[in-house]
Coordinates of C-alpha atoms and ligand atoms in Angstrom, one line a residue:
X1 CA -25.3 7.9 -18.4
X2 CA -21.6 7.8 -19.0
X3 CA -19.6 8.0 -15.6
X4 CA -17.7 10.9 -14.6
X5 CA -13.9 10.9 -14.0
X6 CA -12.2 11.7 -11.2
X7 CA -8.3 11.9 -11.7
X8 CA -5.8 9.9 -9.1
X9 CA -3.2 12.3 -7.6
X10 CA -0.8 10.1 -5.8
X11 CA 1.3 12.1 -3.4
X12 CA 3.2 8.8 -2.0
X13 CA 6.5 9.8 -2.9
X14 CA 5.9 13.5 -1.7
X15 CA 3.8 14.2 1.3
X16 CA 4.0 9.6 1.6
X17 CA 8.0 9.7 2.0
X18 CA 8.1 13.0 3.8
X19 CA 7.5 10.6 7.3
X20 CA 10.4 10.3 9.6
X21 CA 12.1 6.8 8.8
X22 CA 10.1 6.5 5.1
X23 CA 12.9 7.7 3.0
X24 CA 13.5 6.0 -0.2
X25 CA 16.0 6.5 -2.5
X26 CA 16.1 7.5 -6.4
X27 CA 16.0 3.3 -7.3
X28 CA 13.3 3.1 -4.6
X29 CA 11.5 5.8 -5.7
X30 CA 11.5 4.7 -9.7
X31 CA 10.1 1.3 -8.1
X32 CA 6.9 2.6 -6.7
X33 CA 6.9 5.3 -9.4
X34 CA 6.5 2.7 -12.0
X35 CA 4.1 0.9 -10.1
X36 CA 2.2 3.4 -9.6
X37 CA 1.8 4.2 -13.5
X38 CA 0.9 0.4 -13.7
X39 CA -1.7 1.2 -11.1
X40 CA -3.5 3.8 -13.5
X41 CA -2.3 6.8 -11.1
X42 CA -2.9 9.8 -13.2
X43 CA -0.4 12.6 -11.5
X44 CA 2.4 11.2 -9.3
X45 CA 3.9 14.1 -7.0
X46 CA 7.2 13.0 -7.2
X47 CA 8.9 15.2 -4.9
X48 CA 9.7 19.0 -3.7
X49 CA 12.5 19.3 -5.3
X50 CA 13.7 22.5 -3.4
X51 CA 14.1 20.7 -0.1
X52 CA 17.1 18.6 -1.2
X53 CA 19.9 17.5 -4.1
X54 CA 18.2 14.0 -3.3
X55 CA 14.8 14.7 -4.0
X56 CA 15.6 16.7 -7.2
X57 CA 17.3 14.1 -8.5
X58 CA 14.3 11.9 -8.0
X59 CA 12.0 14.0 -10.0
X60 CA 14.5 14.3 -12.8
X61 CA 14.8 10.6 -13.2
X62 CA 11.2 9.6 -12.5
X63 CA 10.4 12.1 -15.6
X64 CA 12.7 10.1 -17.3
X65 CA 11.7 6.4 -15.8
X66 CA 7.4 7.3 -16.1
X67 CA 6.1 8.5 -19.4
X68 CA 2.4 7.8 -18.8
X69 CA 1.2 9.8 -15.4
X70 CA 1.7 13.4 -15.3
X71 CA 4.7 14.6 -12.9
X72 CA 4.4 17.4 -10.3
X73 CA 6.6 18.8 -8.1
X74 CA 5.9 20.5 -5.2
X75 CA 6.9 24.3 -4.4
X76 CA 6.2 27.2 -2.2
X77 CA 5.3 30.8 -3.6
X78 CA 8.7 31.3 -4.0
X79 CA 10.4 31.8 -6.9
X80 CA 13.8 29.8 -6.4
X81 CA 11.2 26.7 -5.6
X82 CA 9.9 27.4 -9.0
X83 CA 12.8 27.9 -11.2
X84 CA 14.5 24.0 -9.5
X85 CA 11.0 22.7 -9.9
X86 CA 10.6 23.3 -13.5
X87 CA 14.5 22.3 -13.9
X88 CA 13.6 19.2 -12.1
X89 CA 10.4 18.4 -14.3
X90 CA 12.9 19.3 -18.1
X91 CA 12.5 15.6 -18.8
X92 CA 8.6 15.2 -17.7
X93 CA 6.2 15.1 -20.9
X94 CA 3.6 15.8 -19.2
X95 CA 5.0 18.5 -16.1
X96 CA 3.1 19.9 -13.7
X97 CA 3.9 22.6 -10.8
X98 CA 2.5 22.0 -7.4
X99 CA 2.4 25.5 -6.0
X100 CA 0.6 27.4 -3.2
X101 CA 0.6 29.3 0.2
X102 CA -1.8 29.1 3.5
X103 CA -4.7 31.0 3.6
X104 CA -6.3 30.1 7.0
X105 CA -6.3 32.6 9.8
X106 CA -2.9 30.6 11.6
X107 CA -0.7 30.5 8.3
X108 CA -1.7 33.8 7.3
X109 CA -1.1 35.6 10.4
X110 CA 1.0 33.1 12.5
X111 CA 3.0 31.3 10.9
X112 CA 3.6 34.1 7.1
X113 CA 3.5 37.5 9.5
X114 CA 1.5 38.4 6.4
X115 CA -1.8 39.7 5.8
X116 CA -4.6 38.3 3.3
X117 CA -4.1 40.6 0.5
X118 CA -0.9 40.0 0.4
X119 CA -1.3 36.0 0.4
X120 CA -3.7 36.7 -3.2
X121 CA -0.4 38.7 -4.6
X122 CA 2.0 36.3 -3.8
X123 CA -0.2 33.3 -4.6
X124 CA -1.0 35.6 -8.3
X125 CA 2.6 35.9 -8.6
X126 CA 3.5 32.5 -8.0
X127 CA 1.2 31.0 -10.5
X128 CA 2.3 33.5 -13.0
X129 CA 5.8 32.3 -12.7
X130 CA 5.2 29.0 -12.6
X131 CA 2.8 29.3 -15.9
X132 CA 6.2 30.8 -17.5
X133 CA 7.7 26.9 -17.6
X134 CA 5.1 24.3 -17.6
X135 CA 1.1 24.6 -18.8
X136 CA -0.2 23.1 -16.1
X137 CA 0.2 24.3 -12.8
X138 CA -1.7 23.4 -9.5
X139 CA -2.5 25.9 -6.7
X140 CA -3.0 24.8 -3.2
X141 CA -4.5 27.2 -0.5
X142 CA -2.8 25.5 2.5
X143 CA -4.9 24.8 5.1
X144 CA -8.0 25.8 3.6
X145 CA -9.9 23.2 5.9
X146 CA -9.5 26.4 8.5
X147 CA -9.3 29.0 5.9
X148 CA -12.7 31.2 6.1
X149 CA -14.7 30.0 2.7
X150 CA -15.4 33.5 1.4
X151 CA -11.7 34.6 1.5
X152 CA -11.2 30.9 0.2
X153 CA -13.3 32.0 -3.1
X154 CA -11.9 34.8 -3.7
X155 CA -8.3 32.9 -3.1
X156 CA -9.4 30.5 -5.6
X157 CA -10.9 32.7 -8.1
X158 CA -7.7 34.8 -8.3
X159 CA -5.1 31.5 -9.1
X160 CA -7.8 30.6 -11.2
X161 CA -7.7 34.2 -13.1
X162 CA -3.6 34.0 -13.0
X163 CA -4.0 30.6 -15.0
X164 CA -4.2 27.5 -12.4
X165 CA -5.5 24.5 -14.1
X166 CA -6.2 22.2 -10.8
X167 CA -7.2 24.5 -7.3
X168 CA -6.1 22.1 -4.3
X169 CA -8.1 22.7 -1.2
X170 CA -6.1 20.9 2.0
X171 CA -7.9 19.9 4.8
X172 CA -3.9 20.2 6.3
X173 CA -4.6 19.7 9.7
X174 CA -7.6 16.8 9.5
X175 CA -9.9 19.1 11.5
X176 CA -13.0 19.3 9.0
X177 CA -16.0 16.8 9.5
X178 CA -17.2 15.4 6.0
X179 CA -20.1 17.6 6.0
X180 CA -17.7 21.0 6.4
X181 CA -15.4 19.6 4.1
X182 CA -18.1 18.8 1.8
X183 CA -20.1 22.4 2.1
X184 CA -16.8 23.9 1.8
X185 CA -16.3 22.6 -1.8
X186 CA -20.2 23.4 -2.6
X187 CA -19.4 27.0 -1.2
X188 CA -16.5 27.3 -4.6
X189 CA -18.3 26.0 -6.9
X190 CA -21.7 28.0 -6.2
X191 CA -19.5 31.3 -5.6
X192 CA -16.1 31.1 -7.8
X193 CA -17.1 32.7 -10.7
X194 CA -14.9 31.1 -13.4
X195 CA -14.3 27.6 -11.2
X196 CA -15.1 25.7 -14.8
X197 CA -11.8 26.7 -15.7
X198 CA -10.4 25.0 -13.3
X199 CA -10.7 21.0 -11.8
X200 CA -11.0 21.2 -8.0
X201 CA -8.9 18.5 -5.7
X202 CA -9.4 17.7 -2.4
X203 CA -6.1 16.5 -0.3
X204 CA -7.4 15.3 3.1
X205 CA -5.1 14.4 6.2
X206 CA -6.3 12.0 8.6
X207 CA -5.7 13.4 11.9
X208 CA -9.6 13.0 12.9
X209 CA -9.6 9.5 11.3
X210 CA -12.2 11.3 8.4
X211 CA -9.4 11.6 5.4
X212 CA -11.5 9.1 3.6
X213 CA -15.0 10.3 4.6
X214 CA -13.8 14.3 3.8
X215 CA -12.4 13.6 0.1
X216 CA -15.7 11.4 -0.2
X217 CA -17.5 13.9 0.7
X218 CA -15.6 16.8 -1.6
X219 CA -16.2 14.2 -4.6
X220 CA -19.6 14.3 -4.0
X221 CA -20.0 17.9 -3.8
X222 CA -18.1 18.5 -7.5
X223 CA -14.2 18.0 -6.6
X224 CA -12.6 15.7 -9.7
X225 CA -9.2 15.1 -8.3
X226 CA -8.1 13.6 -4.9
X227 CA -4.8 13.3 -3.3
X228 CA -4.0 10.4 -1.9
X229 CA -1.1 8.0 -0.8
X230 CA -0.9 3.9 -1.1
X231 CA -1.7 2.6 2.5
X232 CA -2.5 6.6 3.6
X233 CA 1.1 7.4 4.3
X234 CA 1.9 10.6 5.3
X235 CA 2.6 13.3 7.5
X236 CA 1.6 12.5 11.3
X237 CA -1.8 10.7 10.9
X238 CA -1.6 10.1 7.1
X239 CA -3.3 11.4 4.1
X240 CA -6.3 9.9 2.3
X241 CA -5.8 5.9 0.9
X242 CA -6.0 5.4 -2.6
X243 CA -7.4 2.0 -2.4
X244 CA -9.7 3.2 0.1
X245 CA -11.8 6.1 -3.0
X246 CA -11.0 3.7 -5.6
X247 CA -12.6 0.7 -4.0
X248 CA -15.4 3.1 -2.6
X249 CA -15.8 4.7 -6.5
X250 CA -15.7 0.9 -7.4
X251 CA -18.0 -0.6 -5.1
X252 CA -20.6 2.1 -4.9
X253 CA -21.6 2.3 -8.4
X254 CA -24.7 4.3 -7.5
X255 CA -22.1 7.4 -7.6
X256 CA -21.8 7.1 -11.4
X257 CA -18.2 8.0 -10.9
X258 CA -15.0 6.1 -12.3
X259 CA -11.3 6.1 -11.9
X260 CA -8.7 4.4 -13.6
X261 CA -7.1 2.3 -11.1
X262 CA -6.5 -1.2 -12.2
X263 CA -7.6 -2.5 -8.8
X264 CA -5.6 -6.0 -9.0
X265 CA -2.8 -4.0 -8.6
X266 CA -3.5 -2.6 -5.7
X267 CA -2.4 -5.0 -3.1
X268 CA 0.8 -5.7 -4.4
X269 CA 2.1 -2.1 -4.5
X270 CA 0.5 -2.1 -1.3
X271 CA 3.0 -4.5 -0.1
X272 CA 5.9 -2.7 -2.3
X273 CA 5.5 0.7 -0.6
X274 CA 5.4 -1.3 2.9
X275 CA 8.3 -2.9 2.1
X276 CA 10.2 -0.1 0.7
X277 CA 9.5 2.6 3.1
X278 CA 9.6 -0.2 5.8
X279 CA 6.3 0.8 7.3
X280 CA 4.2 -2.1 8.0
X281 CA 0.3 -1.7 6.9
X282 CA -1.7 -2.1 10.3
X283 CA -3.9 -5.1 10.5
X284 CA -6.9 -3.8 10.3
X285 CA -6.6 -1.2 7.4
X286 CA -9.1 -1.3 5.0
X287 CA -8.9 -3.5 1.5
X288 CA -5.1 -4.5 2.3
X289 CA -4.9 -4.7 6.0
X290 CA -3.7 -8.5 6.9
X291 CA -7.2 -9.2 8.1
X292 CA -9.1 -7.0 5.7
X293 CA -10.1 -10.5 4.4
X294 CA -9.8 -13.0 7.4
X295 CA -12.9 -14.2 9.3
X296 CA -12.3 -15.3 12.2
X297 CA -16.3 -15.6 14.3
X298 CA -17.3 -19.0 14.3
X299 CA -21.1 -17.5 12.6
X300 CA -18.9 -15.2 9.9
X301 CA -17.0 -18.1 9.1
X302 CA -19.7 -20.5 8.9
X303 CA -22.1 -18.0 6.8
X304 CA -18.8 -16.6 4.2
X305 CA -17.8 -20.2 3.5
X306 CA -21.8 -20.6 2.4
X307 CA -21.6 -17.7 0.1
X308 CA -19.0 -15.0 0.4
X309 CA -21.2 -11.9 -0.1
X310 CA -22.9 -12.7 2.8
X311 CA -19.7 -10.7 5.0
X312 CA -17.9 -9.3 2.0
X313 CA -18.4 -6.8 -0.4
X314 CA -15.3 -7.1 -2.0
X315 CA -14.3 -10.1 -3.3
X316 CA -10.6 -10.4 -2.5
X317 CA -9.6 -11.1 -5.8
X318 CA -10.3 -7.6 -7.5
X319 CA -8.0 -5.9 -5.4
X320 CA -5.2 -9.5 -5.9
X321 CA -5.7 -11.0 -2.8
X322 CA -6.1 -14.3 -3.9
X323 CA -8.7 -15.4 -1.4
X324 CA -10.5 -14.5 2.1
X325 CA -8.7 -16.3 4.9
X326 CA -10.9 -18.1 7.8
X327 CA -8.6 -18.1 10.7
X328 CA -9.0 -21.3 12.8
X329 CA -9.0 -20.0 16.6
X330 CA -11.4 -21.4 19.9
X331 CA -13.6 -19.3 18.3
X332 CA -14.3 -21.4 14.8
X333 CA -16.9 -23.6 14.2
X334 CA -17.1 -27.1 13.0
X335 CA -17.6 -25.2 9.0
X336 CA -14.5 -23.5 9.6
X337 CA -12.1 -26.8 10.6
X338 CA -13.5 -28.7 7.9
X339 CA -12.8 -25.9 5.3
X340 CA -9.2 -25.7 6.3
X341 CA -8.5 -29.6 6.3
X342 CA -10.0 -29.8 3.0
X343 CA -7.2 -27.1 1.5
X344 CA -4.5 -29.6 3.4
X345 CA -6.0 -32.9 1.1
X346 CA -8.1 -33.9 4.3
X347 CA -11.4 -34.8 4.6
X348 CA -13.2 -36.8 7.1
X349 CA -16.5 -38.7 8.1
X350 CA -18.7 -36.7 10.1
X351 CA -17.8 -38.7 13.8
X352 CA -14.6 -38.2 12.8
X353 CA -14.4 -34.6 12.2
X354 CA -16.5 -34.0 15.3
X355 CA -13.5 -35.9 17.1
X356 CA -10.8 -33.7 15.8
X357 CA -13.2 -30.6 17.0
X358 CA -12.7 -31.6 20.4
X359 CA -9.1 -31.8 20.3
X360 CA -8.7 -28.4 18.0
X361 CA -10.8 -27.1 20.6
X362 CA -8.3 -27.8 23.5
X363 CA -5.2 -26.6 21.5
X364 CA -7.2 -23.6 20.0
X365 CA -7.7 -22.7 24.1
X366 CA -4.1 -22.7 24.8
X367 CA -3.1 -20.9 21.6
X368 CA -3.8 -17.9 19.8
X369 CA -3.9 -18.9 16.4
X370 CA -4.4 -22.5 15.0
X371 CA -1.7 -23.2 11.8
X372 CA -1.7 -25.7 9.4
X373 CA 1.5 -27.2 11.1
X374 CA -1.2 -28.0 14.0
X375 CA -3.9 -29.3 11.4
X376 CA -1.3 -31.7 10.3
X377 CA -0.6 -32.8 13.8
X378 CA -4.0 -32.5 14.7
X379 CA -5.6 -34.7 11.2
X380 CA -2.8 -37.8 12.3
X381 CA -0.3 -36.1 10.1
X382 CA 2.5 -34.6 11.6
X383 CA 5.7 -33.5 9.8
X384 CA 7.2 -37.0 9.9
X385 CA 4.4 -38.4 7.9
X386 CA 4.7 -36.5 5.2
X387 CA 6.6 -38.3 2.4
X388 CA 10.2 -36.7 1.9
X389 CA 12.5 -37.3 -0.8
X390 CA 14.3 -33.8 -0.6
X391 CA 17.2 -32.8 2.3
X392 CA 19.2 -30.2 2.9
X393 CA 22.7 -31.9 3.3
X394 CA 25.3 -28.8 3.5
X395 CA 25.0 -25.0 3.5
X396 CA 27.6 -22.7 3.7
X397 CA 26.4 -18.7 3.4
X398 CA 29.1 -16.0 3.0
X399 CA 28.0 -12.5 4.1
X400 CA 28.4 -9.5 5.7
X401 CA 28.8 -5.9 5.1
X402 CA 30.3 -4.7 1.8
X403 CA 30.1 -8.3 0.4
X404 CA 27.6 -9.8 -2.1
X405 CA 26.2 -12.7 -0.2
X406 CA 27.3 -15.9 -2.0
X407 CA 25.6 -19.6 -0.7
X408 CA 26.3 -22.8 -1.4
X409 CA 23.8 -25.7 -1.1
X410 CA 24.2 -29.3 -1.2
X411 CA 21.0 -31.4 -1.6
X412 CA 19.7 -34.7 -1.7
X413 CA 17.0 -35.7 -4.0
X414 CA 15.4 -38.6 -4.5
X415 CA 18.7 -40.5 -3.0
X416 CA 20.8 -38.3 -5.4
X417 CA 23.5 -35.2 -4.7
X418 CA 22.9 -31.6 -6.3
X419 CA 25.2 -28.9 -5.6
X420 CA 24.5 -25.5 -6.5
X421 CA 25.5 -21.8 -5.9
X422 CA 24.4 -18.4 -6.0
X423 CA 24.1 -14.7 -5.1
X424 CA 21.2 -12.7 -3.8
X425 CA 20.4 -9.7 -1.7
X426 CA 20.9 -11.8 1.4
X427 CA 21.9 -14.5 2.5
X428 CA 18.6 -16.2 3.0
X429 CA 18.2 -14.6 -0.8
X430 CA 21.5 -16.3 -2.1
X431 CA 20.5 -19.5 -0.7
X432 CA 17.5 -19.6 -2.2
X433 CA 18.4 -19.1 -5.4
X434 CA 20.4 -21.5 -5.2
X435 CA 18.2 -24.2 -4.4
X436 CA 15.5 -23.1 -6.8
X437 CA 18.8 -23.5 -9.7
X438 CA 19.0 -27.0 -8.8
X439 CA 15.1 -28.0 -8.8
X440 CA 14.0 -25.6 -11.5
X441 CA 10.6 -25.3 -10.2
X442 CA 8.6 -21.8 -10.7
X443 CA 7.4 -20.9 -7.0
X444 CA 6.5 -17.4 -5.7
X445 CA 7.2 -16.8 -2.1
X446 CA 3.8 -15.7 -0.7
X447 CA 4.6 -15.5 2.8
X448 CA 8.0 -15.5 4.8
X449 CA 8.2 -15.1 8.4
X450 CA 10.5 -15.6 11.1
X451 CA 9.6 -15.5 14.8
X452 CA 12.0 -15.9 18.2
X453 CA 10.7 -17.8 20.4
X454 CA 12.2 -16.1 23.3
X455 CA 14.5 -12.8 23.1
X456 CA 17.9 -13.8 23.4
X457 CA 20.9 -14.0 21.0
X458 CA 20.6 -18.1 21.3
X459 CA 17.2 -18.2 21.0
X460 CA 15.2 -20.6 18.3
X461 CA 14.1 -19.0 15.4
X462 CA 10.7 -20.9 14.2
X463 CA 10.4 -20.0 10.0
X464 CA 6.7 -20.5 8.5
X465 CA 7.0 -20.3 4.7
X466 CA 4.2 -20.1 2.1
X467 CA 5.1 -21.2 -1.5
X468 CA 2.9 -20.5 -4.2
X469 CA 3.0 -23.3 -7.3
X470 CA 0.7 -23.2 -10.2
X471 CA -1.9 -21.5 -8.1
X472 CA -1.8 -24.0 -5.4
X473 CA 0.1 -22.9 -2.0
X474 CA 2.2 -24.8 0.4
X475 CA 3.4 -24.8 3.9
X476 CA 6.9 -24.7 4.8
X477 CA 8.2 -25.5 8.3
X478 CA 11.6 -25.1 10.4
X479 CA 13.5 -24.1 13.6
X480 CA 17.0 -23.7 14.4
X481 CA 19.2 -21.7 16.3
X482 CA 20.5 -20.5 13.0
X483 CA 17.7 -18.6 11.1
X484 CA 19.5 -19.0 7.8
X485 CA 19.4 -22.6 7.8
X486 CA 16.0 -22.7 9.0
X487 CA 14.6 -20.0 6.5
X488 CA 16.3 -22.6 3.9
X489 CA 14.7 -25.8 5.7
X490 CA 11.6 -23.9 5.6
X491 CA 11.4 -23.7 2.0
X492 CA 12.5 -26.8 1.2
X493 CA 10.1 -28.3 3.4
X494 CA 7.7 -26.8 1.0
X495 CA 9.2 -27.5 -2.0
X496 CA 9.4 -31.2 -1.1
X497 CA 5.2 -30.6 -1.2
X498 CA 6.2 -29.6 -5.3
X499 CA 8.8 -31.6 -6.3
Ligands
LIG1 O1 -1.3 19.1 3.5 C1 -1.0 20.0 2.8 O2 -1.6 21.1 2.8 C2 0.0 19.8 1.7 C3 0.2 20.8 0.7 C4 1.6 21.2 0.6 C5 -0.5 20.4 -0.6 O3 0.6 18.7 1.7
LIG2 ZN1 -0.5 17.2 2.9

């Protein structure tokens, strides 16, 4: 039986970038815009373009920048919305209006001074106008998870009637449990008489922690599109992840439902809007959380490192994580250490391994986390056994504000002098660059991270660097007073591992 579709609505760069301190601008938001296309994100809300020159300008270039997802902007039932949202959308070629008005007891009474009749006429009205510019216009009864689901139909049945192609049922506040949110969409499509007409969308805030569950469960019960945001951004508690329903549509394949997110994408636009919007994914989030793939039980390590599937059911890789991570802590087993020498070049007898297990077992007491630096140290190998033939000899990093950081780098290399210089966005960025023009090696930097060891201005900064060459990765290393230097040390000390 073929699989039925439900449509992606990403609302990242709408209800996402509405969160104090998550502002992006137009260059930003043509970044994750295009992403998102490369996802296989079918409508991207790119903005209400009412609420500022700024975020009309973003719509009118991401029309021009994204040719593949259908645009939407956001409006109220309000005329002058309409009329700057369909100037914003002029370039889109495929536009959509995002209209709509509340419908629950608090917006209609509380917070409109209105009454419920009155909501249907503006709500006609406001689809009506908006039909007048684009063909495809969304309705969204705000607050619907409170609304009162016979009002609701008739709410619906009435956009529907004035010519709304997608009715958008909020669960605003987060308030519904999945079985209310569910009935609730069951209640349209048994009593909205012309609801074929029209695709239903859930868009499910996660104040209750149930975002996910709720627009599961209004899939289930006959919705076919769902808003969500990369890494559930969005106002106050969030909005509903998209890797969260695609991986569920993906996983559960009993559903018979498909999307089209290419799921190796997901991670790294994971990390893009993080970056961006400067809002760092907590550890634990599901499918791109930090430790959505690390094991850290001695018995889970032990029994994933024997077969995967036997505490994942995602592999890592679908969603381009490269692999599951067994974090080494008092905690690991003897399965565990081995596992992570071996990906160091180590491997060792059996009375010798049980040896290093009982000093990794002291350190792993007096330390959170066990890194390979401590391996190294730990296996006989510490930093000064490692062959070197690469040194930084000279660095000198102009910067500051209103400057293009410029480095220079001297190094020595295999007894020999390079010099080299170069720009970047920073300085760390600039010098860089400039190291990677003198050894013309193709790395990616997997993982950068600087740490004080104390909180003063003088304090050490430590610099652990991951380098990733021809799929194998390598460990970097450095501290100094000056982070710059050490951030450069640090990738040398990798790329030594290369060159
Ligand atoms: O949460 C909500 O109700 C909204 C609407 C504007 C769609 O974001
Ligand atoms: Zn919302």
């Amino acid at each position: 039986m073929a699989k039925d579709r439900i449509y992606i609505f990403d609302t990242t760069l709408r209800d996402g970038e509405q969160v104090p301190g998550c502002q992006l601008n137009t260059i930003e938001k043509i970044e994750v815009a295009r992403a998102l296309e490369e996802l296989g994100v079918d409508v991207i809300e790119a903005g209400f373009p009412i609420s500022s020159p700024g975020d009309f300008n973003s719509v009118v270039e991401i029309s021009k920048a994204v040719t593949e997802p259908i645009i939407c902007a956001l409006t109220r039932a309000v005329k002058k919305d309409i009329e700057v949202a369909a100037e914003s959308l002029k370039f889109a070629k495929r536009p959509r209006i995002h209209t709509g008005i509340g419908t629950s007891f608090h917006h209609i009474y509380n917070k409109l001074n209105s009454n419920p009749e009155e909501i249907i006429e503006r709500g006609v009205e406001a689809v009506k106008y908006a039909k007048s510019f684009v063909e495809d216009v969304e309705f969204y009864a705000e607050d619907a998870g409170r609304s009162e689901n016979k009002y609701l139909a008739r709410v619906v049945e009435a956009m529907i009637d004035a010519g709304a192609t997608v009715v958008n049922i909020p669960d605003t506040t987060g308030y519904n449990l999945p079985e209310e949110y569910g009935k609730k969409i069951k209640y349209l499509k048994d009593h909205v008489s012309n609801i074929d007409k029209a695709i239903i969308s859930t868009h499910c805030h996660n104040d209750l922690g149930m975002a996910t569950a709720n627009t599961m469960s209004g899939i289930i019960n006959g919705a076919r599109q769902v808003e969500v945001t990369i890494n559930g951004i969005g106002e106050r508690a969030g909005n509903t992840s998209l890797e969260e329903i695609a991986m569920i549509l993906k996983s559960r394949k009993h559903l018979n439902l498909q999307s089209n997110i290419n799921a190796r994408k997901i991670y790294r636009t994971s990390r893009l809007v993080s970056t961006l919007m400067r809002m760092p994914v907590q550890p634990n989030k599901a499918i791109v959380g930090r430790n959505a793939f690390a094991h850290s039980s001695g018995i889970h390590q032990d029994g994933v490192l024997k077969k995967r599937e036997n505490y994942e059911i995602i592999n890592p890789k679908t969603v381009g994580i490269n692999e599951s991570s067994i974090l080494l802590s008092a905690r690991s087993g003897r399965a565990a250490l081995k596992h992570r020498l071996a990906k160091l070049g180590y491997s060792f007898s059996k009375p010798a391994l049980d040896t290093i297990y009982e000093e990794f077992l002291k350190l792993a007491d007096s330390k959170k986390e066990i890194v390979d630096e401590d391996l190294k140290v730990l296996a006989g190998a510490s930093a000064r056994d490692i062959k070197r033939n690469l040194y930084l000899h000279h660095l000198q990093v102009i910067c500051g504000k209103g400057t293009t950081p410029v480095a220079t780098v001297k190094l020595e290399w295999n007894g020999k002098f390079h010099s080299a210089t170069a720009d970047g966005n920073g300085p760390v960025d600039a010098a860089i660059n400039a190291v990677k023009d003198i050894l013309k090696r193709k790395v990616r930097i997997e993982e950068f991270l600087i740490q004080a060891i104390t909180r003063g201005s003088d304090d050490l900064g430590k610099v652990h660097m991951q380098l990733e060459h021809k799929g194998v990765v390598y460990y970097g290393f450095s501290a100094s007073t000056d982070i710059i230097t050490a951030s450069v040390e640090a990738f040398i000390d990798a790329m030594n591992q290369i060159v």
